[in-house]
Amino acid sequence: MTANGATSDTFHLSVRAPHRLVLNSNFVQSADATWGYDTEIHYRIEDQFTDVLPSAVPINEQWTSGIITDFSGMDWRRGAAQGATVGASDWYDHIQGETSTHTPTPRGPCSPLCNTAVYHWNGEWYVGSTVIGSGRRVQTNTWQKFTDHSEHTNRVSPAP
């Protein structure tokens, strides 16, 4: 830039933005009297410089597929996608099993975890809005439910 005949040095400006989700720990699995099990998948939200965002932010999940059945005869239900405002340094996706009147019957976590898959579906995570499918897409993954726990599989973050 030139002003009054003087040219300033070139400079660059970087705008920090949500970039990716990073797992904070192994998935937390526990038994639940109503739902069979309770899973917490903990993440932190980092910008493009791998720094954790400095404050709470709105996030949302969006389903990109229907339910894909893994257990023949299953009748488990999937809730609606949700949005929330979370702490950027440690937040978790909270996933539960199903009530005992459904097939297959859910149970508390096995040790080691059981491998009987019930169903799965694909989706995306967005940061910057609680409106489903709005904001900056930071991760794609598959939600996988088993009889005794849930997982995020096929995680891609940052999302292309």
PDB file of C-alpha atoms in Angstrom:
ATOM      1  CA  MET A   1       0.000   0.000   0.000  1.00  0.00           C
ATOM      2  CA  THR A   2       1.233   3.505  -0.772  1.00  0.00           C
ATOM      3  CA  ALA A   3       0.219   6.591   1.195  1.00  0.00           C
ATOM      4  CA  ASN A   4       1.731  10.072   0.761  1.00  0.00           C
ATOM      5  CA  GLY A   5       4.410   8.564  -1.485  1.00  0.00           C
ATOM      6  CA  ALA A   6       5.551   5.985   1.083  1.00  0.00           C
ATOM      7  CA  THR A   7       5.082   2.259   0.455  1.00  0.00           C
ATOM      8  CA  SER A   8       4.370   0.119   3.483  1.00  0.00           C
ATOM      9  CA  ASP A   9       5.847  -3.289   4.082  1.00  0.00           C
ATOM     10  CA  THR A  10       3.785  -6.278   2.968  1.00  0.00           C
ATOM     11  CA  PHE A  11       1.929  -7.982   5.774  1.00  0.00           C
ATOM     12  CA  HIS A  12      -0.381 -10.955   6.071  1.00  0.00           C
ATOM     13  CA  LEU A  13      -3.473 -11.335   8.155  1.00  0.00           C
ATOM     14  CA  SER A  14      -4.720 -14.685   9.422  1.00  0.00           C
ATOM     15  CA  VAL A  15      -8.216 -15.216  10.712  1.00  0.00           C
ATOM     16  CA  ARG A  16      -8.435 -18.093  13.149  1.00  0.00           C
ATOM     17  CA  ALA A  17     -11.318 -20.433  12.435  1.00  0.00           C
ATOM     18  CA  PRO A  18     -12.582 -23.800  13.671  1.00  0.00           C
ATOM     19  CA  HIS A  19     -10.670 -26.436  11.732  1.00  0.00           C
ATOM     20  CA  ARG A  20     -10.856 -29.898  13.278  1.00  0.00           C
ATOM     21  CA  LEU A  21     -12.038 -32.094  16.144  1.00  0.00           C
ATOM     22  CA  VAL A  22      -9.398 -34.003  18.121  1.00  0.00           C
ATOM     23  CA  LEU A  23     -10.230 -36.904  20.441  1.00  0.00           C
ATOM     24  CA  ASN A  24      -9.361 -36.008  24.037  1.00  0.00           C
ATOM     25  CA  SER A  25      -9.449 -39.539  25.424  1.00  0.00           C
ATOM     26  CA  ASN A  26     -10.731 -43.011  24.852  1.00  0.00           C
ATOM     27  CA  PHE A  27     -14.487 -43.312  24.687  1.00  0.00           C
ATOM     28  CA  VAL A  28     -16.071 -43.393  28.170  1.00  0.00           C
ATOM     29  CA  GLN A  29     -18.472 -46.339  28.544  1.00  0.00           C
ATOM     30  CA  SER A  30     -20.812 -46.953  31.479  1.00  0.00           C
ATOM     31  CA  ALA A  31     -23.927 -48.971  32.301  1.00  0.00           C
ATOM     32  CA  ASP A  32     -27.309 -47.217  32.356  1.00  0.00           C
ATOM     33  CA  ALA A  33     -30.420 -48.675  34.043  1.00  0.00           C
ATOM     34  CA  THR A  34     -32.803 -47.321  31.381  1.00  0.00           C
ATOM     35  CA  TRP A  35     -30.759 -47.422  28.171  1.00  0.00           C
ATOM     36  CA  GLY A  36     -28.406 -50.355  28.820  1.00  0.00           C
ATOM     37  CA  TYR A  37     -25.329 -48.226  28.274  1.00  0.00           C
ATOM     38  CA  ASP A  38     -24.094 -44.665  28.101  1.00  0.00           C
ATOM     39  CA  THR A  39     -21.194 -43.582  25.851  1.00  0.00           C
ATOM     40  CA  GLU A  40     -19.284 -40.280  25.979  1.00  0.00           C
ATOM     41  CA  ILE A  41     -16.931 -39.458  23.097  1.00  0.00           C
ATOM     42  CA  HIS A  42     -14.747 -36.521  24.214  1.00  0.00           C
ATOM     43  CA  TYR A  43     -13.243 -33.985  21.789  1.00  0.00           C
ATOM     44  CA  ARG A  44     -11.529 -30.628  21.707  1.00  0.00           C
ATOM     45  CA  ILE A  45     -11.999 -28.103  18.889  1.00  0.00           C
ATOM     46  CA  GLU A  46      -8.823 -26.724  17.282  1.00  0.00           C
ATOM     47  CA  ASP A  47      -8.210 -23.931  14.785  1.00  0.00           C
ATOM     48  CA  GLN A  48      -5.999 -24.185  11.694  1.00  0.00           C
ATOM     49  CA  PHE A  49      -2.911 -23.547  13.863  1.00  0.00           C
ATOM     50  CA  THR A  50      -3.773 -26.512  16.178  1.00  0.00           C
ATOM     51  CA  ASP A  51      -4.696 -24.187  19.056  1.00  0.00           C
ATOM     52  CA  VAL A  52      -7.831 -24.942  21.064  1.00  0.00           C
ATOM     53  CA  LEU A  53     -10.520 -22.332  20.444  1.00  0.00           C
ATOM     54  CA  PRO A  54     -10.493 -19.781  23.295  1.00  0.00           C
ATOM     55  CA  SER A  55     -14.140 -19.935  24.354  1.00  0.00           C
ATOM     56  CA  ALA A  56     -17.381 -21.883  24.210  1.00  0.00           C
ATOM     57  CA  VAL A  57     -18.809 -22.291  20.711  1.00  0.00           C
ATOM     58  CA  PRO A  58     -22.028 -23.531  19.127  1.00  0.00           C
ATOM     59  CA  ILE A  59     -21.806 -26.898  17.357  1.00  0.00           C
ATOM     60  CA  ASN A  60     -24.223 -29.241  15.597  1.00  0.00           C
ATOM     61  CA  GLU A  61     -24.377 -32.699  14.116  1.00  0.00           C
ATOM     62  CA  GLN A  62     -26.080 -33.504  10.812  1.00  0.00           C
ATOM     63  CA  TRP A  63     -27.079 -36.956   9.575  1.00  0.00           C
ATOM     64  CA  THR A  64     -26.120 -37.638   5.948  1.00  0.00           C
ATOM     65  CA  SER A  65     -27.619 -41.124   5.690  1.00  0.00           C
ATOM     66  CA  GLY A  66     -30.491 -43.101   7.031  1.00  0.00           C
ATOM     67  CA  ILE A  67     -30.064 -45.939   9.502  1.00  0.00           C
ATOM     68  CA  ILE A  68     -28.149 -48.912   8.090  1.00  0.00           C
ATOM     69  CA  THR A  69     -29.183 -52.115   9.872  1.00  0.00           C
ATOM     70  CA  ASP A  70     -26.419 -54.440  11.087  1.00  0.00           C
ATOM     71  CA  PHE A  71     -28.569 -56.724  13.313  1.00  0.00           C
ATOM     72  CA  SER A  72     -31.468 -58.396  11.501  1.00  0.00           C
ATOM     73  CA  GLY A  73     -34.779 -57.687  13.250  1.00  0.00           C
ATOM     74  CA  MET A  74     -33.460 -54.725  15.235  1.00  0.00           C
ATOM     75  CA  ASP A  75     -35.980 -52.033  16.193  1.00  0.00           C
ATOM     76  CA  TRP A  76     -33.749 -49.474  17.935  1.00  0.00           C
ATOM     77  CA  ARG A  77     -34.571 -45.810  17.406  1.00  0.00           C
ATOM     78  CA  ARG A  78     -32.323 -42.939  16.367  1.00  0.00           C
ATOM     79  CA  GLY A  79     -32.888 -39.506  17.844  1.00  0.00           C
ATOM     80  CA  ALA A  80     -32.865 -36.271  15.892  1.00  0.00           C
ATOM     81  CA  ALA A  81     -29.617 -34.448  15.171  1.00  0.00           C
ATOM     82  CA  GLN A  82     -28.871 -31.825  17.832  1.00  0.00           C
ATOM     83  CA  GLY A  83     -27.020 -28.567  18.334  1.00  0.00           C
ATOM     84  CA  ALA A  84     -25.525 -27.148  21.547  1.00  0.00           C
ATOM     85  CA  THR A  85     -23.009 -24.633  22.845  1.00  0.00           C
ATOM     86  CA  VAL A  86     -19.970 -26.424  24.274  1.00  0.00           C
ATOM     87  CA  GLY A  87     -16.611 -25.699  25.849  1.00  0.00           C
ATOM     88  CA  ALA A  88     -13.963 -25.937  23.126  1.00  0.00           C
ATOM     89  CA  SER A  89     -11.331 -27.673  25.287  1.00  0.00           C
ATOM     90  CA  ASP A  90     -13.468 -30.685  26.294  1.00  0.00           C
ATOM     91  CA  TRP A  91     -16.965 -31.573  25.146  1.00  0.00           C
ATOM     92  CA  TYR A  92     -18.551 -34.893  24.341  1.00  0.00           C
ATOM     93  CA  ASP A  93     -21.083 -36.583  22.125  1.00  0.00           C
ATOM     94  CA  HIS A  94     -23.483 -38.378  24.459  1.00  0.00           C
ATOM     95  CA  ILE A  95     -24.879 -41.611  22.979  1.00  0.00           C
ATOM     96  CA  GLN A  96     -27.099 -44.140  24.734  1.00  0.00           C
ATOM     97  CA  GLY A  97     -28.340 -47.621  23.875  1.00  0.00           C
ATOM     98  CA  GLU A  98     -32.047 -48.435  23.837  1.00  0.00           C
ATOM     99  CA  THR A  99     -34.721 -49.456  26.321  1.00  0.00           C
ATOM    100  CA  SER A 100     -34.937 -53.144  27.205  1.00  0.00           C
ATOM    101  CA  THR A 101     -38.235 -53.618  25.320  1.00  0.00           C
ATOM    102  CA  HIS A 102     -36.389 -53.299  21.985  1.00  0.00           C
ATOM    103  CA  THR A 103     -34.502 -55.881  19.910  1.00  0.00           C
ATOM    104  CA  PRO A 104     -31.718 -56.712  20.457  1.00  0.00           C
ATOM    105  CA  THR A 105     -31.735 -56.090  24.194  1.00  0.00           C
ATOM    106  CA  PRO A 106     -29.067 -53.537  25.157  1.00  0.00           C
ATOM    107  CA  ARG A 107     -26.658 -54.274  27.990  1.00  0.00           C
ATOM    108  CA  GLY A 108     -23.984 -52.583  30.024  1.00  0.00           C
ATOM    109  CA  PRO A 109     -20.477 -52.520  28.546  1.00  0.00           C
ATOM    110  CA  CYS A 110     -18.741 -55.889  28.195  1.00  0.00           C
ATOM    111  CA  SER A 111     -15.065 -56.247  29.104  1.00  0.00           C
ATOM    112  CA  PRO A 112     -13.591 -56.251  26.547  1.00  0.00           C
ATOM    113  CA  LEU A 113     -16.359 -54.455  24.648  1.00  0.00           C
ATOM    114  CA  CYS A 114     -18.764 -56.686  22.704  1.00  0.00           C
ATOM    115  CA  ASN A 115     -18.783 -56.613  18.909  1.00  0.00           C
ATOM    116  CA  THR A 116     -22.488 -57.204  18.141  1.00  0.00           C
ATOM    117  CA  ALA A 117     -23.298 -54.284  15.833  1.00  0.00           C
ATOM    118  CA  VAL A 118     -26.930 -53.088  15.855  1.00  0.00           C
ATOM    119  CA  TYR A 119     -26.975 -50.232  13.312  1.00  0.00           C
ATOM    120  CA  HIS A 120     -24.970 -47.286  12.012  1.00  0.00           C
ATOM    121  CA  TRP A 121     -25.365 -44.038  10.078  1.00  0.00           C
ATOM    122  CA  ASN A 122     -23.172 -41.350   8.555  1.00  0.00           C
ATOM    123  CA  GLY A 123     -22.962 -37.687   9.423  1.00  0.00           C
ATOM    124  CA  GLU A 124     -21.010 -34.491   9.869  1.00  0.00           C
ATOM    125  CA  TRP A 125     -20.056 -32.071  12.649  1.00  0.00           C
ATOM    126  CA  TYR A 126     -20.265 -28.281  12.249  1.00  0.00           C
ATOM    127  CA  VAL A 127     -18.859 -25.503  14.452  1.00  0.00           C
ATOM    128  CA  GLY A 128     -20.283 -21.981  14.581  1.00  0.00           C
ATOM    129  CA  SER A 129     -24.027 -22.595  14.799  1.00  0.00           C
ATOM    130  CA  THR A 130     -26.556 -24.743  16.652  1.00  0.00           C
ATOM    131  CA  VAL A 131     -28.668 -24.887  13.462  1.00  0.00           C
ATOM    132  CA  ILE A 132     -28.365 -28.383  11.971  1.00  0.00           C
ATOM    133  CA  GLY A 133     -26.014 -28.405   8.954  1.00  0.00           C
ATOM    134  CA  SER A 134     -24.871 -24.783   9.444  1.00  0.00           C
ATOM    135  CA  GLY A 135     -21.459 -23.449  10.373  1.00  0.00           C
ATOM    136  CA  ARG A 136     -18.012 -24.692   9.390  1.00  0.00           C
ATOM    137  CA  ARG A 137     -17.838 -28.433   8.686  1.00  0.00           C
ATOM    138  CA  VAL A 138     -14.969 -29.878  10.726  1.00  0.00           C
ATOM    139  CA  GLN A 139     -15.525 -33.652  10.787  1.00  0.00           C
ATOM    140  CA  THR A 140     -17.311 -36.503   9.072  1.00  0.00           C
ATOM    141  CA  ASN A 141     -17.816 -39.834  10.817  1.00  0.00           C
ATOM    142  CA  THR A 142     -20.022 -42.871  11.197  1.00  0.00           C
ATOM    143  CA  TRP A 143     -22.064 -43.347  14.358  1.00  0.00           C
ATOM    144  CA  GLN A 144     -21.984 -47.082  15.197  1.00  0.00           C
ATOM    145  CA  LYS A 145     -24.222 -48.604  17.852  1.00  0.00           C
ATOM    146  CA  PHE A 146     -23.437 -51.960  19.412  1.00  0.00           C
ATOM    147  CA  THR A 147     -25.458 -53.862  22.019  1.00  0.00           C
ATOM    148  CA  ASP A 148     -23.161 -52.575  24.808  1.00  0.00           C
ATOM    149  CA  HIS A 149     -21.568 -49.328  23.532  1.00  0.00           C
ATOM    150  CA  SER A 150     -21.365 -46.793  20.705  1.00  0.00           C
ATOM    151  CA  GLU A 151     -18.442 -45.459  18.676  1.00  0.00           C
ATOM    152  CA  HIS A 152     -17.528 -42.803  16.125  1.00  0.00           C
ATOM    153  CA  THR A 153     -15.816 -44.698  13.296  1.00  0.00           C
ATOM    154  CA  ASN A 154     -14.383 -43.578   9.950  1.00  0.00           C
ATOM    155  CA  ARG A 155     -13.512 -40.169  11.444  1.00  0.00           C
ATOM    156  CA  VAL A 156     -12.135 -37.609   8.989  1.00  0.00           C
ATOM    157  CA  SER A 157     -11.079 -34.300  10.536  1.00  0.00           C
ATOM    158  CA  PRO A 158     -10.516 -31.768   9.202  1.00  0.00           C
ATOM    159  CA  ALA A 159     -13.347 -32.568   6.816  1.00  0.00           C
ATOM    160  CA  PRO A 160     -12.503 -31.991   3.148  1.00  0.00           C
TER     161      PRO A 160
END
